[in-house]
Short mmCIF file of C-alpha atoms and ligand atoms in Angstrom, two decimals:
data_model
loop_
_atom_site.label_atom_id
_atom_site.label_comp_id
_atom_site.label_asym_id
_atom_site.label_seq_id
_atom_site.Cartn_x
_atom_site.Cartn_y
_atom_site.Cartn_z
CA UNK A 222 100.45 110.47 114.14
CA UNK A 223 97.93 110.93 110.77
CA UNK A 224 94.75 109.39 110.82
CA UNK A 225 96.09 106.84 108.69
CA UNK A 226 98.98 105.78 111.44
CA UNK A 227 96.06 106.19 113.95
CA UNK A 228 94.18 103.43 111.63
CA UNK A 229 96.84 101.31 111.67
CA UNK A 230 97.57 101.20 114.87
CA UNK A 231 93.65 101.32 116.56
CA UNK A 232 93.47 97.55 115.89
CA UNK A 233 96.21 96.68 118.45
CA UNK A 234 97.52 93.53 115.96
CA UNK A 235 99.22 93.96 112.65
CA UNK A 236 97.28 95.26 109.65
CA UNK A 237 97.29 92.27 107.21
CA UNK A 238 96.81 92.67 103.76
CA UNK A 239 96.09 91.22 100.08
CA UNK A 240 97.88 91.91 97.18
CA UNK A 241 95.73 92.71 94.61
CA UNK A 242 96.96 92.00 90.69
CA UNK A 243 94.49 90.37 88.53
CA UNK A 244 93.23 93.16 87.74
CA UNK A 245 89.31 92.75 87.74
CA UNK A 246 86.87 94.49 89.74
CA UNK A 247 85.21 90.33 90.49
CA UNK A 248 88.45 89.36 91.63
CA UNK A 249 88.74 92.42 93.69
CA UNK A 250 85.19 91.99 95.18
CA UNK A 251 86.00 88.86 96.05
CA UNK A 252 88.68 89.62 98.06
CA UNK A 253 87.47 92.89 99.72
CA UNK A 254 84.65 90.11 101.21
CA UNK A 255 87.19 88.14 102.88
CA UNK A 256 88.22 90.51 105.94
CA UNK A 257 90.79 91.58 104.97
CA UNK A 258 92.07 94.90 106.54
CA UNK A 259 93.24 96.59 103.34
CA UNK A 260 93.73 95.45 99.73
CA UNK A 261 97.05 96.86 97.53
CA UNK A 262 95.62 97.58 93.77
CA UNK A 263 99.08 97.31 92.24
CA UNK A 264 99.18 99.92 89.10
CA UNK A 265 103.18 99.39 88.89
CA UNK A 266 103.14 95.72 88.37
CA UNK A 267 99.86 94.47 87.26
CA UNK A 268 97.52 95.13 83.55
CA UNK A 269 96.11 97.95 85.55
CA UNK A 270 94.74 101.18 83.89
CA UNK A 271 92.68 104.05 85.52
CA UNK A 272 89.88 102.46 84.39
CA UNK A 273 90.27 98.98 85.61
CA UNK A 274 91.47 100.19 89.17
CA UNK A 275 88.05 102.90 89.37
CA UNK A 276 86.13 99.69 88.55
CA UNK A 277 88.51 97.70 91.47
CA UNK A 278 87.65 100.33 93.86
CA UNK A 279 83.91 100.53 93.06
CA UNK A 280 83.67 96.65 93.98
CA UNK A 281 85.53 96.98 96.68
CA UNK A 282 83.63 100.15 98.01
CA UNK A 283 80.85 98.20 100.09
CA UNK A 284 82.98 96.14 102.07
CA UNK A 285 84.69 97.34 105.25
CA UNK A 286 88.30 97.10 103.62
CA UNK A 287 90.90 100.05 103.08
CA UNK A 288 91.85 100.32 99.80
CA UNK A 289 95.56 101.37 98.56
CA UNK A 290 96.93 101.82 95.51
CA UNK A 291 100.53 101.65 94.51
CA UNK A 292 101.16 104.41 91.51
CA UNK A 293 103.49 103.03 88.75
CA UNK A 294 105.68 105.66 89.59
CA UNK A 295 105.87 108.94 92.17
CA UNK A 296 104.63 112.10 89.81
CA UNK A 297 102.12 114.57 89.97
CA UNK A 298 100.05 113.27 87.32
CA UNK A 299 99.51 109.66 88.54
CA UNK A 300 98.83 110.79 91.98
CA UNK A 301 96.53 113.44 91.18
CA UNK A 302 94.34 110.94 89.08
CA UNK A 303 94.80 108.42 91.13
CA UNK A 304 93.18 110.29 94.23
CA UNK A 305 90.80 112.05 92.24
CA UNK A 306 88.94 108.69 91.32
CA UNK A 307 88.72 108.25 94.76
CA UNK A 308 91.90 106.38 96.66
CA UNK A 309 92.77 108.15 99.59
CA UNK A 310 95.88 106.26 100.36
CA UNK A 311 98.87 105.91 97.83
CA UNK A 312 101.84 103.57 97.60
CA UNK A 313 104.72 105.45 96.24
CA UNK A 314 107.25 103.37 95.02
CA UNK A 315 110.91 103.92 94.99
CA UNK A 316 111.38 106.63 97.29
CA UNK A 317 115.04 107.23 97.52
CA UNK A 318 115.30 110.69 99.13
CA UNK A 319 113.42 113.16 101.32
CA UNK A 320 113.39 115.63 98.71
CA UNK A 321 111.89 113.02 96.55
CA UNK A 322 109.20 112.14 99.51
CA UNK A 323 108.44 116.04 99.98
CA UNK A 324 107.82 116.61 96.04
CA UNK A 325 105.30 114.05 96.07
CA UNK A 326 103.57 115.25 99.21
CA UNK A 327 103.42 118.56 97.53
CA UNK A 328 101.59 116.73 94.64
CA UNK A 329 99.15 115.35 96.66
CA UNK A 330 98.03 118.38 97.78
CA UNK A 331 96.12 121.54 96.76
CA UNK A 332 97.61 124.68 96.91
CA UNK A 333 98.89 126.45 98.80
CA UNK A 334 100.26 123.65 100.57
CA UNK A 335 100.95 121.84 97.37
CA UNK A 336 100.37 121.72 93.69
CA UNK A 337 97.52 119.30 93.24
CA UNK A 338 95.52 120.21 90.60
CA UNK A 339 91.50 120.99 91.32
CA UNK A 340 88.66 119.33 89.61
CA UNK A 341 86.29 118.80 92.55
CA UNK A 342 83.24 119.44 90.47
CA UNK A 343 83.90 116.33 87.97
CA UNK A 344 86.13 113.91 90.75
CA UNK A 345 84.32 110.75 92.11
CA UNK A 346 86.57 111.51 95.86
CA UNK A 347 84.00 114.43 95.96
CA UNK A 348 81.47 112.75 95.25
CA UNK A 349 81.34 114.58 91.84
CA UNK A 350 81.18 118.27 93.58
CA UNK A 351 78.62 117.20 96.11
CA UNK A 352 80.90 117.10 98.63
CA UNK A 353 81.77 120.53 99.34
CA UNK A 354 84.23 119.92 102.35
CA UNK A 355 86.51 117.99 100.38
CA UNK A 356 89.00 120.69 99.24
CA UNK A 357 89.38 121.98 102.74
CA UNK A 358 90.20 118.44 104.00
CA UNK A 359 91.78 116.59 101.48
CA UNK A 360 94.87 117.05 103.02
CA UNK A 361 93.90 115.22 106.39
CA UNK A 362 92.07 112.87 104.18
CA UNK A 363 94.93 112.13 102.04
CA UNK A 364 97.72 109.32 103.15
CA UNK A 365 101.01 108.45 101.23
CA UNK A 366 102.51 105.52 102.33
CA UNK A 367 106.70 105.90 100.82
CA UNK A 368 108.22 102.63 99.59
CA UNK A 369 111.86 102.08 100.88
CA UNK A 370 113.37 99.05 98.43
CA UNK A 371 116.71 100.49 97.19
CA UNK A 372 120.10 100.68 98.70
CA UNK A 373 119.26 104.78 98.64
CA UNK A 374 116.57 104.48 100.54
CA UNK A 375 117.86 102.31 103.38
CA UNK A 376 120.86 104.96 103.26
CA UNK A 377 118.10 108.29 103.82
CA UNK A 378 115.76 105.85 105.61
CA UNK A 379 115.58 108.68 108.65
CA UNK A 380 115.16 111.60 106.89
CA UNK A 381 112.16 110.37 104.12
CA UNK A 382 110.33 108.73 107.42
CA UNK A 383 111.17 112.23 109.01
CA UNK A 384 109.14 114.07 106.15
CA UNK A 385 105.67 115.99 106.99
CA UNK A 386 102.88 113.92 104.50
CA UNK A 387 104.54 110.89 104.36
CA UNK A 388 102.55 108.88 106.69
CA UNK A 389 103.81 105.24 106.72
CA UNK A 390 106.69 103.73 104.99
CA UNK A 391 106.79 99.95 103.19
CA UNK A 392 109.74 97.85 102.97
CA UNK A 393 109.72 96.13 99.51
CA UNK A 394 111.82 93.15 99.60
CA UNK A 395 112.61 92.12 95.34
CA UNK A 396 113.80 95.26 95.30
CA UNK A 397 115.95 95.78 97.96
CA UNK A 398 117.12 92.38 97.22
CA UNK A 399 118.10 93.84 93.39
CA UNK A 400 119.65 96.87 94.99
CA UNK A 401 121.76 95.19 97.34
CA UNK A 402 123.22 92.87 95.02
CA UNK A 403 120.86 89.88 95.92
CA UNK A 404 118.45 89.58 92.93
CA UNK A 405 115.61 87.36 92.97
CA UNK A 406 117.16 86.40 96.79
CA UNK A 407 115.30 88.74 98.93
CA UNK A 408 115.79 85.80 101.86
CA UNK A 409 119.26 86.59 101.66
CA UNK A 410 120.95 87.39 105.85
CA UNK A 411 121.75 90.55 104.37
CA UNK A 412 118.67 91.71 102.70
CA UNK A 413 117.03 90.59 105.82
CA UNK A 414 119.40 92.44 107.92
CA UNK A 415 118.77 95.48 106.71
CA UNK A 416 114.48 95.28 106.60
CA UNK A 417 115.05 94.57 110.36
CA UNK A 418 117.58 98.10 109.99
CA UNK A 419 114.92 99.85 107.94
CA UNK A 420 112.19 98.53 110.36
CA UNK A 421 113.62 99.83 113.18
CA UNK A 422 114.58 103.29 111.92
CA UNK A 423 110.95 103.67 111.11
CA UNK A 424 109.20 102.77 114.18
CA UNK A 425 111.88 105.00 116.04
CA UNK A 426 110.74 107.68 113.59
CA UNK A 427 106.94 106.97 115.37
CA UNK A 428 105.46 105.98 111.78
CA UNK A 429 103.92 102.35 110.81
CA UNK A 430 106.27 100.52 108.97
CA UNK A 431 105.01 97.73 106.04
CA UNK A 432 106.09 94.99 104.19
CA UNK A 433 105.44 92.80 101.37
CA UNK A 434 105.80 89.29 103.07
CA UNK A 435 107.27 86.37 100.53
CA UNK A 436 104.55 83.79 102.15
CA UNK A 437 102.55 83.33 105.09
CA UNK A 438 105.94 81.81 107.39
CA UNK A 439 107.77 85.27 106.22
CA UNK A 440 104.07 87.17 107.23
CA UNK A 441 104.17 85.81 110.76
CA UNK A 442 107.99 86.50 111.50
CA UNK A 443 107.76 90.17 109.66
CA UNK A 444 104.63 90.60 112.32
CA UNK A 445 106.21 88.91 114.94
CA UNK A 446 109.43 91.08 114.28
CA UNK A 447 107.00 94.42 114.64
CA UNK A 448 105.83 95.42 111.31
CA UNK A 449 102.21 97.29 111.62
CA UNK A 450 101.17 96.49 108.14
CA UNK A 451 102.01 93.38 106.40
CA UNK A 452 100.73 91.89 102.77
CA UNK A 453 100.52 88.45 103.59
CA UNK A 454 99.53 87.15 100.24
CA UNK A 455 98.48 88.22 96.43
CA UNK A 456 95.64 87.07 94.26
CA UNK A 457 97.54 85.90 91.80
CA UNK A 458 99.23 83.40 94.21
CA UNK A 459 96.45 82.27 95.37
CA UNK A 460 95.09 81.11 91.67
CA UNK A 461 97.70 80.10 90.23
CA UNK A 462 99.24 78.43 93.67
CA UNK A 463 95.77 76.87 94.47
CA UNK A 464 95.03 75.72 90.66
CA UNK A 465 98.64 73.65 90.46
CA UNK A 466 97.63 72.02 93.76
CA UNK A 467 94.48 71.21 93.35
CA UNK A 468 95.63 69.32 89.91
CA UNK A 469 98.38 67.59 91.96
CA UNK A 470 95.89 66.87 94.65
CA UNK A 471 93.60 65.57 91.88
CA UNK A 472 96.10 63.35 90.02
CA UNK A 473 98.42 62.00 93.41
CA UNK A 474 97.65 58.01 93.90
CA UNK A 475 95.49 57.40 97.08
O1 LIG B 516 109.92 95.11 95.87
C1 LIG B 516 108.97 94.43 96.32
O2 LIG B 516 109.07 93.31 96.86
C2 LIG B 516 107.62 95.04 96.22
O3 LIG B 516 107.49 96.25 96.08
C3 LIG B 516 106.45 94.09 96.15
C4 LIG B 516 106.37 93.53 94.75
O4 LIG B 516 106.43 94.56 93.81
C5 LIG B 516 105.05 92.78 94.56
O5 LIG B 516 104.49 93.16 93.32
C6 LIG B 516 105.22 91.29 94.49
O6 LIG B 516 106.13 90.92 93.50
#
């Protein structure tokens, strides 16, 4: 298993998690205090540029959190800059096919046993060329975590988890749902029937399998059901959800 399986699993308990898409390196400090095991920086589905997630993962840096970062999409370019500002571990979404997953290993890393581009001497993961081991190890240091959330996936579920570099795989449930003809219903028995599918599949195929969990009731089943990494809530949830009932709260007769 990869260092980042072995992290996963050291703790014994699932690996919970906080979706992080406001955006802001406060917000993100904020939560990277609250012990959580690792933090998502969503740059698919949140006002997130390079900047604002290097910022995100400098206030985060001091606290004992691991930091991931979804790309907005699985190409060279984002995953090159994304780990050369320092994220170790990437969230690759919509991973359909082990060819797909084994391309975007080979981005990750430098040649020859990939075709990562090299710019050690100006990259903050190298501590700006002072760090003069990183080349040699970047590919042990390196974890890509593939997102299965389409009917394609589910269908080459085996063979992407069976792929050397891809180190844990993440069930995403909206967009299975879409896929499998349940939009906006990920609840739905049959979306539900196949995370359990996809679930399975991966933990046969030895690697930690993740989820997004819809609230904290879905969070403790998804752990309870055997997931080793779960995203039990999201920042944004927790403002908006905890400004609209505070306000209710506020205005509710005694
Ligand atoms: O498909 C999913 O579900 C996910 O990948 C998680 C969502 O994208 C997350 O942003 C919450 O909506």
């Amino acid at each position: 298993m990869s260092a980042f399986g072995d992290w996963i699993h050291a703790a014994g308990t699932a690996r919970l998690g906080l979706w992080q898409a406001l955006a802001t390196p406060y917000t993100a400090e904020i939560c990277a205090q609250a012990g959580y095991d690792w933090l998502l920086f969503d740059g698919e589905h949140a006002p997130n540029t390079l900047q604002t997630l290097l910022a995100q993962l400098q206030a985060a840096a001091p606290y004992p959190v691991h930091p991931i970062a979804r790309v907005p999409v699985g190409d060279p370019v984002h995953i090159k800059q994304y780990l050369d500002i320092g994220f170790q571990t990437l969230l690759l979404p919509m991973v359909d096919s082990a060819a797909q997953a084994a391309a975007l290993v080979s981005a990750s890393r430098f040649p020859p046993r990939g075709t990562r581009g090299v710019a050690s001497a100006t990259s903050r993961v190298s501590r700006f060329g002072a760090d003069t081991s990183y080349l040699r190890q970047a590919h042990e240091r390196v974890a890509l975590i593939a997102q299965i959330e389409s009917r394609a996936a589910l269908d080459a579920v085996d063979a992407i988890a069976a792929v050397e570099g891809i180190d844990a795989l993440f069930i995403g449930p909206a967009d299975l749902a879409a896929s499998l003809g349940h939009l906006g219903d990920p609840r739905h028995a049959d979306v539900q029937a196949a995370i359990e599918t996809a679930r399975a599949a991966i933990a046969a195929a030895g690697k930690p399998a993740g989820i997004f969990a819809l609230d904290l009731a879905d969070a403790r089943a998804k752990i309870a059901q055997g997931f080793a990494f779960v995203s039990i809530g999201t920042d944004v949830g927790l403002l908006a959800n905890g400004a609209r009932a505070l306000l209710r709260s506020a205005t509710e007769t005694a």
